[in-house]
């Protein structure tokens, strides 16, 4: 079908090719920066940032705004980390993009979500949450007003009492839009050097315990050192299935993940005296796509929450089994009541996510991508199963049309339209499974992004921001608060490191 093919090529062209080529151009631009150790005379006057996700980019941008040279070390060939994949958006409240009335409940929502974790280190956690939520408005405005990134659309995600998750109105998902814009700005600054394929292997310390720099393996495979204040923005360990995930959550061994498969870097900081918190708090997302071409692949595409929000229902063995709009934890627990299938050592559950034409239309920009990737397909009810499936979908349609209460208590049905379900009714279907998605735990920081030791004292010369840090989300992270913590604490870490450079 040539018309269709042209459409998908266009989709690819408008969506991915510019993104990739932009990243590629930027990467090329950075490759002209020689990977050399900074000479000793200037060593104390530049800052070292580890990790090129949103936390590292925010910290770097802040340091450069104070005219301090920055060396950003990234172990992968390309910058962006998991941040570049973020698709829902970034929280901020109150902002001018939100509908009235003024949103004053972000702090309370975050406290509620953190839940039982607040029983330890309560005062410390409250200070972090205060910083996160009070600076959320400035974080969003920093991106929109200073960096010119469109974040004008606001959605309400699970666990939030208000719509406060910001994304752009165009095709580019928020993570990619933010990361590529910041990278472009950084690469234009002569004081910025990004060293890709460069893995930090240890933290250097003076005899008084303060951090003085890092050792790393360069792109050429040489062991090198850099001296200067250090900002850790190395991300979490949701992709470290054989390492940290297995250590802290052995029950999640063999789970697929939405994160790239790489080892966590928090141990580099514990070796320098840092304290860890909430390491067992791992967020499992109920819906990662099982690609029918590679069901045993560990890294899975996230099936965005919006698919369920706009009217998607879930079936197991031809029957509904849960209110699809319950919390991530609740939906995940229901799915896992059944036994998984183990494909090439990877645990995958057998759940079908089903949308009708109405829900498809409302989630079109996501859906066309999933259809193009072969993660979802367009079909009819009869192809999904016999009378049992038709009845299950009809039952859902009846609840959506207000003809009766939903048997699982679901109240919102997005843009579901299908009323009279026949075997020929058109539906869109994909297989989904729980996936490890985010790690709440990490190194303990204070509200100045300083890394605390086991006595609760700041370790001199080192800061941490983003998913590598712990204590902000407690037992559960609210959707959209991770990009937020990257910006808020990344900027604070940048300010703090800049101040330390001024004092030298
Ligand atoms: C598919 C997906 C969708 C998401 N959607 C959202 C969303 O909509 N909203 C939201 O708030 N959150 C979302 N999240 C979560 C959020 O994207 C991440 O938590 C956040 O981006 C983490 O940012 P970071 O800067 O801390 O780390 P990352 O972006 O992961 O970057 C860390 C970088 O550090 C590098 N690194 C690590 N160790 C070393 C080392 N030793 N030496 C050198 N480099 C190192 C890594 O290679 C990586 O590039 C999503 C996550 C995923 C996977
Ligand atoms: C670059 O860094 C130097 C200090 O090493 C500083 O004097 C200069 O102003 C910086 N340049 C810019 C463009 O910020
Ligand atoms: C980084 O490594 C990749 C693959 O390992 C390689 O293709 C790329 O050229 C390297 N880049 C740099 C800057 O060394
Ligand atoms: C937040 O919670 C506190 C304590 O329970 C309460 O007093 C306050 O009114 C709440 N604020 C909002 C905006 O809901």
mmCIF file of N, CA, C and O in Angstrom, residues 412-486:
data_model
loop_
_atom_site.group_PDB
_atom_site.id
_atom_site.type_symbol
_atom_site.label_atom_id
_atom_site.label_comp_id
_atom_site.label_asym_id
_atom_site.label_seq_id
_atom_site.Cartn_x
_atom_site.Cartn_y
_atom_site.Cartn_z
ATOM 1 N N UNK A 412 -13.111 6.793 34.118
ATOM 2 C CA UNK A 412 -12.830 7.637 32.940
ATOM 3 C C UNK A 412 -12.506 6.730 31.752
ATOM 4 O O UNK A 412 -11.820 5.711 31.912
ATOM 5 N N UNK A 413 -12.988 7.105 30.578
ATOM 6 C CA UNK A 413 -12.832 6.250 29.407
ATOM 7 C C UNK A 413 -12.254 6.994 28.211
ATOM 8 O O UNK A 413 -12.320 6.529 27.076
ATOM 9 N N UNK A 414 -11.652 8.157 28.493
ATOM 10 C CA UNK A 414 -10.980 8.918 27.450
ATOM 11 C C UNK A 414 -11.886 9.160 26.257
ATOM 12 O O UNK A 414 -13.021 9.611 26.413
ATOM 13 N N UNK A 415 -11.398 8.829 25.079
ATOM 14 C CA UNK A 415 -12.151 9.061 23.841
ATOM 15 C C UNK A 415 -12.709 7.775 23.237
ATOM 16 O O UNK A 415 -12.881 7.681 22.026
ATOM 17 N N UNK A 416 -12.935 6.779 24.062
ATOM 18 C CA UNK A 416 -13.532 5.532 23.566
ATOM 19 C C UNK A 416 -14.882 5.853 22.914
ATOM 20 O O UNK A 416 -15.703 6.566 23.497
ATOM 21 N N UNK A 417 -15.134 5.314 21.704
ATOM 22 C CA UNK A 417 -16.370 5.617 20.964
ATOM 23 C C UNK A 417 -17.240 4.399 20.703
ATOM 24 O O UNK A 417 -18.465 4.492 20.621
ATOM 25 N N UNK A 418 -16.608 3.244 20.502
ATOM 26 C CA UNK A 418 -17.309 2.044 20.064
ATOM 27 C C UNK A 418 -18.453 1.705 21.027
ATOM 28 O O UNK A 418 -18.245 1.614 22.233
ATOM 29 N N UNK A 419 -19.646 1.537 20.461
ATOM 30 C CA UNK A 419 -20.820 1.317 21.281
ATOM 31 C C UNK A 419 -21.302 -0.123 21.123
ATOM 32 O O UNK A 419 -21.335 -0.910 22.070
ATOM 33 N N UNK A 420 -21.629 -0.471 19.883
ATOM 34 C CA UNK A 420 -22.130 -1.806 19.594
ATOM 35 C C UNK A 420 -20.958 -2.649 19.072
ATOM 36 O O UNK A 420 -20.498 -2.459 17.953
ATOM 37 N N UNK A 421 -20.422 -3.540 19.894
ATOM 38 C CA UNK A 421 -19.224 -4.296 19.523
ATOM 39 C C UNK A 421 -19.613 -5.555 18.745
ATOM 40 O O UNK A 421 -20.351 -6.400 19.257
ATOM 41 N N UNK A 422 -19.140 -5.648 17.507
ATOM 42 C CA UNK A 422 -19.404 -6.825 16.674
ATOM 43 C C UNK A 422 -18.073 -7.510 16.384
ATOM 44 O O UNK A 422 -17.014 -6.927 16.607
ATOM 45 N N UNK A 423 -18.098 -8.744 15.875
ATOM 46 C CA UNK A 423 -16.830 -9.403 15.533
ATOM 47 C C UNK A 423 -16.015 -8.589 14.520
ATOM 48 O O UNK A 423 -14.798 -8.696 14.482
ATOM 49 N N UNK A 424 -16.705 -7.754 13.718
ATOM 50 C CA UNK A 424 -16.003 -6.988 12.680
ATOM 51 C C UNK A 424 -15.516 -5.617 13.176
ATOM 52 O O UNK A 424 -14.865 -4.895 12.417
ATOM 53 N N UNK A 425 -15.829 -5.250 14.407
ATOM 54 C CA UNK A 425 -15.409 -3.934 14.907
ATOM 55 C C UNK A 425 -13.886 -3.801 14.848
ATOM 56 O O UNK A 425 -13.151 -4.720 15.247
ATOM 57 N N UNK A 426 -13.436 -2.641 14.375
ATOM 58 C CA UNK A 426 -11.999 -2.400 14.236
ATOM 59 C C UNK A 426 -11.394 -2.029 15.594
ATOM 60 O O UNK A 426 -11.939 -1.190 16.318
ATOM 61 N N UNK A 427 -10.287 -2.685 15.928
ATOM 62 C CA UNK A 427 -9.544 -2.341 17.147
ATOM 63 C C UNK A 427 -8.049 -2.336 16.837
ATOM 64 O O UNK A 427 -7.604 -2.855 15.812
ATOM 65 N N UNK A 428 -7.305 -1.729 17.750
ATOM 66 C CA UNK A 428 -5.846 -1.700 17.666
ATOM 67 C C UNK A 428 -5.336 -2.474 18.871
ATOM 68 O O UNK A 428 -5.817 -2.276 19.991
ATOM 69 N N UNK A 429 -4.378 -3.355 18.645
ATOM 70 C CA UNK A 429 -3.940 -4.209 19.750
ATOM 71 C C UNK A 429 -2.423 -4.364 19.790
ATOM 72 O O UNK A 429 -1.755 -4.343 18.750
ATOM 73 N N UNK A 430 -1.901 -4.467 21.003
ATOM 74 C CA UNK A 430 -0.482 -4.747 21.190
ATOM 75 C C UNK A 430 -0.319 -5.539 22.476
ATOM 76 O O UNK A 430 -1.168 -5.480 23.364
ATOM 77 N N UNK A 431 0.788 -6.291 22.558
ATOM 78 C CA UNK A 431 1.038 -7.058 23.781
ATOM 79 C C UNK A 431 1.919 -6.235 24.722
ATOM 80 O O UNK A 431 2.927 -5.667 24.300
ATOM 81 N N UNK A 432 1.510 -6.188 25.991
ATOM 82 C CA UNK A 432 2.287 -5.415 26.966
ATOM 83 C C UNK A 432 2.666 -6.281 28.166
ATOM 84 O O UNK A 432 2.040 -7.309 28.432
ATOM 85 N N UNK A 433 3.679 -5.822 28.867
ATOM 86 C CA UNK A 433 4.209 -6.548 30.029
ATOM 87 C C UNK A 433 4.788 -5.548 31.025
ATOM 88 O O UNK A 433 5.222 -4.466 30.618
ATOM 89 N N UNK A 434 4.795 -5.889 32.314
ATOM 90 C CA UNK A 434 5.491 -5.013 33.266
ATOM 91 C C UNK A 434 6.985 -4.902 32.940
ATOM 92 O O UNK A 434 7.610 -5.884 32.516
ATOM 93 N N UNK A 435 7.534 -3.711 33.140
ATOM 94 C CA UNK A 435 8.940 -3.432 32.846
ATOM 95 C C UNK A 435 9.535 -2.585 33.970
ATOM 96 O O UNK A 435 8.872 -1.683 34.491
ATOM 97 N N UNK A 436 10.789 -2.868 34.311
ATOM 98 C CA UNK A 436 11.481 -2.032 35.290
ATOM 99 C C UNK A 436 11.719 -0.670 34.652
ATOM 100 O O UNK A 436 12.168 -0.579 33.505
ATOM 101 N N UNK A 437 11.379 0.406 35.379
ATOM 102 C CA UNK A 437 11.328 1.705 34.715
ATOM 103 C C UNK A 437 12.171 2.789 35.385
ATOM 104 O O UNK A 437 12.769 3.625 34.720
ATOM 105 N N UNK A 438 12.208 2.806 36.701
ATOM 106 C CA UNK A 438 12.850 3.938 37.389
ATOM 107 C C UNK A 438 13.302 3.477 38.763
ATOM 108 O O UNK A 438 12.615 2.707 39.418
ATOM 109 N N UNK A 439 14.463 3.992 39.201
ATOM 110 C CA UNK A 439 14.941 3.638 40.538
ATOM 111 C C UNK A 439 14.880 4.878 41.430
ATOM 112 O O UNK A 439 15.555 5.867 41.188
ATOM 113 N N UNK A 440 14.017 4.790 42.456
ATOM 114 C CA UNK A 440 13.838 5.925 43.369
ATOM 115 C C UNK A 440 15.097 6.141 44.224
ATOM 116 O O UNK A 440 15.425 7.264 44.592
ATOM 117 N N UNK A 441 15.776 5.062 44.587
ATOM 118 C CA UNK A 441 16.899 5.161 45.514
ATOM 119 C C UNK A 441 18.155 5.710 44.861
ATOM 120 O O UNK A 441 18.241 5.877 43.650
ATOM 121 N N UNK A 442 19.139 5.989 45.718
ATOM 122 C CA UNK A 442 20.413 6.499 45.226
ATOM 123 C C UNK A 442 21.203 7.131 46.345
ATOM 124 O O UNK A 442 20.922 6.886 47.518
ATOM 125 N N UNK A 443 22.182 7.965 45.989
ATOM 126 C CA UNK A 443 23.018 8.583 47.012
ATOM 127 C C UNK A 443 22.236 9.692 47.705
ATOM 128 O O UNK A 443 21.443 10.398 47.090
ATOM 129 N N UNK A 444 22.463 9.819 49.013
ATOM 130 C CA UNK A 444 21.762 10.841 49.789
ATOM 131 C C UNK A 444 22.365 12.203 49.475
ATOM 132 O O UNK A 444 23.584 12.387 49.537
ATOM 133 N N UNK A 445 21.484 13.125 49.099
ATOM 134 C CA UNK A 445 21.929 14.511 48.879
ATOM 135 C C UNK A 445 21.132 15.433 49.803
ATOM 136 O O UNK A 445 20.099 15.036 50.340
ATOM 137 N N UNK A 446 21.625 16.655 49.974
ATOM 138 C CA UNK A 446 20.826 17.641 50.697
ATOM 139 C C UNK A 446 20.244 18.628 49.690
ATOM 140 O O UNK A 446 20.412 18.459 48.481
ATOM 141 N N UNK A 447 19.557 19.647 50.178
ATOM 142 C CA UNK A 447 18.859 20.554 49.260
ATOM 143 C C UNK A 447 19.815 21.420 48.451
ATOM 144 O O UNK A 447 19.405 22.104 47.531
ATOM 145 N N UNK A 448 21.122 21.350 48.784
ATOM 146 C CA UNK A 448 22.119 22.037 47.954
ATOM 147 C C UNK A 448 22.811 21.051 47.011
ATOM 148 O O UNK A 448 23.869 21.365 46.460
ATOM 149 N N UNK A 449 22.227 19.869 46.848
ATOM 150 C CA UNK A 449 22.755 18.821 45.968
ATOM 151 C C UNK A 449 24.114 18.298 46.418
ATOM 152 O O UNK A 449 24.820 17.632 45.661
ATOM 153 N N UNK A 450 24.490 18.607 47.667
ATOM 154 C CA UNK A 450 25.748 18.081 48.197
ATOM 155 C C UNK A 450 25.570 16.605 48.540
ATOM 156 O O UNK A 450 24.515 16.215 49.047
ATOM 157 N N UNK A 451 26.582 15.806 48.270
ATOM 158 C CA UNK A 451 26.517 14.375 48.575
ATOM 159 C C UNK A 451 26.879 14.188 50.046
ATOM 160 O O UNK A 451 27.912 14.679 50.494
ATOM 161 N N UNK A 452 26.011 13.506 50.792
ATOM 162 C CA UNK A 452 26.247 13.347 52.226
ATOM 163 C C UNK A 452 26.949 12.026 52.530
ATOM 164 O O UNK A 452 26.684 11.009 51.882
ATOM 165 N N UNK A 453 27.821 12.083 53.537
ATOM 166 C CA UNK A 453 28.491 10.854 53.949
ATOM 167 C C UNK A 453 27.638 10.110 54.979
ATOM 168 O O UNK A 453 26.504 10.505 55.255
ATOM 169 N N UNK A 454 28.191 9.035 55.560
ATOM 170 C CA UNK A 454 27.369 8.202 56.448
ATOM 171 C C UNK A 454 27.030 8.884 57.764
ATOM 172 O O UNK A 454 26.130 8.462 58.476
ATOM 173 N N UNK A 455 27.741 9.989 58.060
ATOM 174 C CA UNK A 455 27.370 10.774 59.252
ATOM 175 C C UNK A 455 26.400 11.894 58.891
ATOM 176 O O UNK A 455 26.029 12.694 59.744
ATOM 177 N N UNK A 456 26.047 11.984 57.623
ATOM 178 C CA UNK A 456 25.135 13.042 57.200
ATOM 179 C C UNK A 456 25.839 14.354 56.889
ATOM 180 O O UNK A 456 25.198 15.382 56.705
ATOM 181 N N UNK A 457 27.171 14.331 56.834
ATOM 182 C CA UNK A 457 27.940 15.539 56.516
ATOM 183 C C UNK A 457 28.233 15.590 55.020
ATOM 184 O O UNK A 457 28.493 14.559 54.406
ATOM 185 N N UNK A 458 28.211 16.799 54.432
ATOM 186 C CA UNK A 458 28.530 16.902 53.003
ATOM 187 C C UNK A 458 29.984 16.509 52.708
ATOM 188 O O UNK A 458 30.880 16.895 53.469
ATOM 189 N N UNK A 459 30.181 15.743 51.653
ATOM 190 C CA UNK A 459 31.540 15.432 51.207
ATOM 191 C C UNK A 459 31.988 16.609 50.336
ATOM 192 O O UNK A 459 31.298 16.966 49.384
ATOM 193 N N UNK A 460 33.115 17.201 50.668
ATOM 194 C CA UNK A 460 33.562 18.391 49.920
ATOM 195 C C UNK A 460 33.920 18.038 48.478
ATOM 196 O O UNK A 460 34.483 16.984 48.198
ATOM 197 N N UNK A 461 33.586 18.943 47.576
ATOM 198 C CA UNK A 461 34.046 18.817 46.193
ATOM 199 C C UNK A 461 33.172 17.978 45.290
ATOM 200 O O UNK A 461 33.511 17.772 44.117
ATOM 201 N N UNK A 462 32.019 17.468 45.804
ATOM 202 C CA UNK A 462 31.189 16.618 44.938
ATOM 203 C C UNK A 462 29.699 16.869 45.180
ATOM 204 O O UNK A 462 29.268 17.072 46.309
ATOM 205 N N UNK A 463 28.946 16.878 44.073
ATOM 206 C CA UNK A 463 27.495 17.080 44.116
ATOM 207 C C UNK A 463 26.838 15.994 43.256
ATOM 208 O O UNK A 463 27.504 15.381 42.412
ATOM 209 N N UNK A 464 25.550 15.765 43.498
ATOM 210 C CA UNK A 464 24.845 14.774 42.671
ATOM 211 C C UNK A 464 23.443 15.280 42.352
ATOM 212 O O UNK A 464 22.807 15.953 43.175
ATOM 213 N N UNK A 465 22.967 14.958 41.154
ATOM 214 C CA UNK A 465 21.639 15.395 40.723
ATOM 215 C C UNK A 465 21.053 14.381 39.754
ATOM 216 O O UNK A 465 21.789 13.684 39.051
ATOM 217 N N UNK A 466 19.726 14.306 39.733
ATOM 218 C CA UNK A 466 19.049 13.395 38.810
ATOM 219 C C UNK A 466 18.812 12.034 39.449
ATOM 220 O O UNK A 466 18.784 11.898 40.683
ATOM 221 N N UNK A 467 18.636 11.029 38.618
ATOM 222 C CA UNK A 467 18.212 9.714 39.105
ATOM 223 C C UNK A 467 19.267 9.035 39.976
ATOM 224 O O UNK A 467 18.940 8.124 40.738
ATOM 225 N N UNK A 468 20.518 9.464 39.911
ATOM 226 C CA UNK A 468 21.560 8.864 40.758
ATOM 227 C C UNK A 468 21.324 9.197 42.231
ATOM 228 O O UNK A 468 21.791 8.499 43.120
ATOM 229 N N UNK A 469 20.580 10.271 42.497
ATOM 230 C CA UNK A 469 20.335 10.670 43.878
ATOM 231 C C UNK A 469 19.086 9.972 44.404
ATOM 232 O O UNK A 469 18.229 9.534 43.641
ATOM 233 N N UNK A 470 18.985 9.892 45.735
ATOM 234 C CA UNK A 470 17.827 9.245 46.354
ATOM 235 C C UNK A 470 17.219 10.145 47.412
ATOM 236 O O UNK A 470 17.803 11.159 47.783
ATOM 237 N N UNK A 471 16.025 9.776 47.870
ATOM 238 C CA UNK A 471 15.408 10.503 48.978
ATOM 239 C C UNK A 471 14.322 11.477 48.555
ATOM 240 O O UNK A 471 13.545 11.938 49.393
ATOM 241 N N UNK A 472 14.268 11.821 47.274
ATOM 242 C CA UNK A 472 13.285 12.817 46.820
ATOM 243 C C UNK A 472 11.913 12.182 46.595
ATOM 244 O O UNK A 472 10.890 12.775 46.910
ATOM 245 N N UNK A 473 11.904 10.968 46.052
ATOM 246 C CA UNK A 473 10.625 10.356 45.668
ATOM 247 C C UNK A 473 10.103 9.335 46.668
ATOM 248 O O UNK A 473 8.967 8.885 46.530
ATOM 249 N N UNK A 474 10.941 8.954 47.622
ATOM 250 C CA UNK A 474 10.504 7.985 48.616
ATOM 251 C C UNK A 474 10.112 6.675 47.981
ATOM 252 O O UNK A 474 10.831 6.110 47.176
ATOM 253 N N UNK A 475 8.911 6.191 48.340
ATOM 254 C CA UNK A 475 8.480 4.880 47.861
ATOM 255 C C UNK A 475 8.028 4.909 46.408
ATOM 256 O O UNK A 475 8.035 3.899 45.724
ATOM 257 N N UNK A 476 7.630 6.089 45.920
ATOM 258 C CA UNK A 476 7.078 6.145 44.570
ATOM 259 C C UNK A 476 7.294 7.511 43.936
ATOM 260 O O UNK A 476 6.982 8.532 44.535
ATOM 261 N N UNK A 477 7.812 7.501 42.713
ATOM 262 C CA UNK A 477 8.003 8.757 41.982
ATOM 263 C C UNK A 477 6.751 9.108 41.206
ATOM 264 O O UNK A 477 6.164 8.269 40.531
ATOM 265 N N UNK A 478 6.346 10.358 41.284
ATOM 266 C CA UNK A 478 5.252 10.817 40.444
ATOM 267 C C UNK A 478 5.760 11.009 39.016
ATOM 268 O O UNK A 478 6.866 11.525 38.813
ATOM 269 N N UNK A 479 4.956 10.607 38.028
ATOM 270 C CA UNK A 479 5.328 10.827 36.639
ATOM 271 C C UNK A 479 5.623 12.302 36.405
ATOM 272 O O UNK A 479 4.898 13.167 36.905
ATOM 273 N N UNK A 480 6.697 12.604 35.683
ATOM 274 C CA UNK A 480 7.061 13.987 35.376
ATOM 275 C C UNK A 480 7.982 14.635 36.393
ATOM 276 O O UNK A 480 8.539 15.702 36.141
ATOM 277 N N UNK A 481 8.179 13.962 37.551
ATOM 278 C CA UNK A 481 9.030 14.558 38.585
ATOM 279 C C UNK A 481 10.499 14.190 38.428
ATOM 280 O O UNK A 481 11.341 14.728 39.147
ATOM 281 N N UNK A 482 10.786 13.296 37.490
ATOM 282 C CA UNK A 482 12.180 12.922 37.312
ATOM 283 C C UNK A 482 12.912 13.944 36.444
ATOM 284 O O UNK A 482 13.997 14.422 36.804
ATOM 285 N N UNK A 483 12.312 14.301 35.314
ATOM 286 C CA UNK A 483 12.906 15.382 34.518
ATOM 287 C C UNK A 483 13.021 16.628 35.390
ATOM 288 O O UNK A 483 13.997 17.371 35.308
ATOM 289 N N UNK A 484 12.023 16.834 36.240
ATOM 290 C CA UNK A 484 12.039 18.009 37.119
ATOM 291 C C UNK A 484 13.225 17.977 38.070
ATOM 292 O O UNK A 484 13.926 18.973 38.240
ATOM 293 N N UNK A 485 13.463 16.828 38.717
ATOM 294 C CA UNK A 485 14.586 16.788 39.671
ATOM 295 C C UNK A 485 15.914 17.007 38.935
ATOM 296 O O UNK A 485 16.844 17.591 39.486
ATOM 297 N N UNK A 486 15.990 16.559 37.686
ATOM 298 C CA UNK A 486 17.215 16.780 36.901
ATOM 299 C C UNK A 486 17.485 18.271 36.738
ATOM 300 O O UNK A 486 18.621 18.730 36.894
#
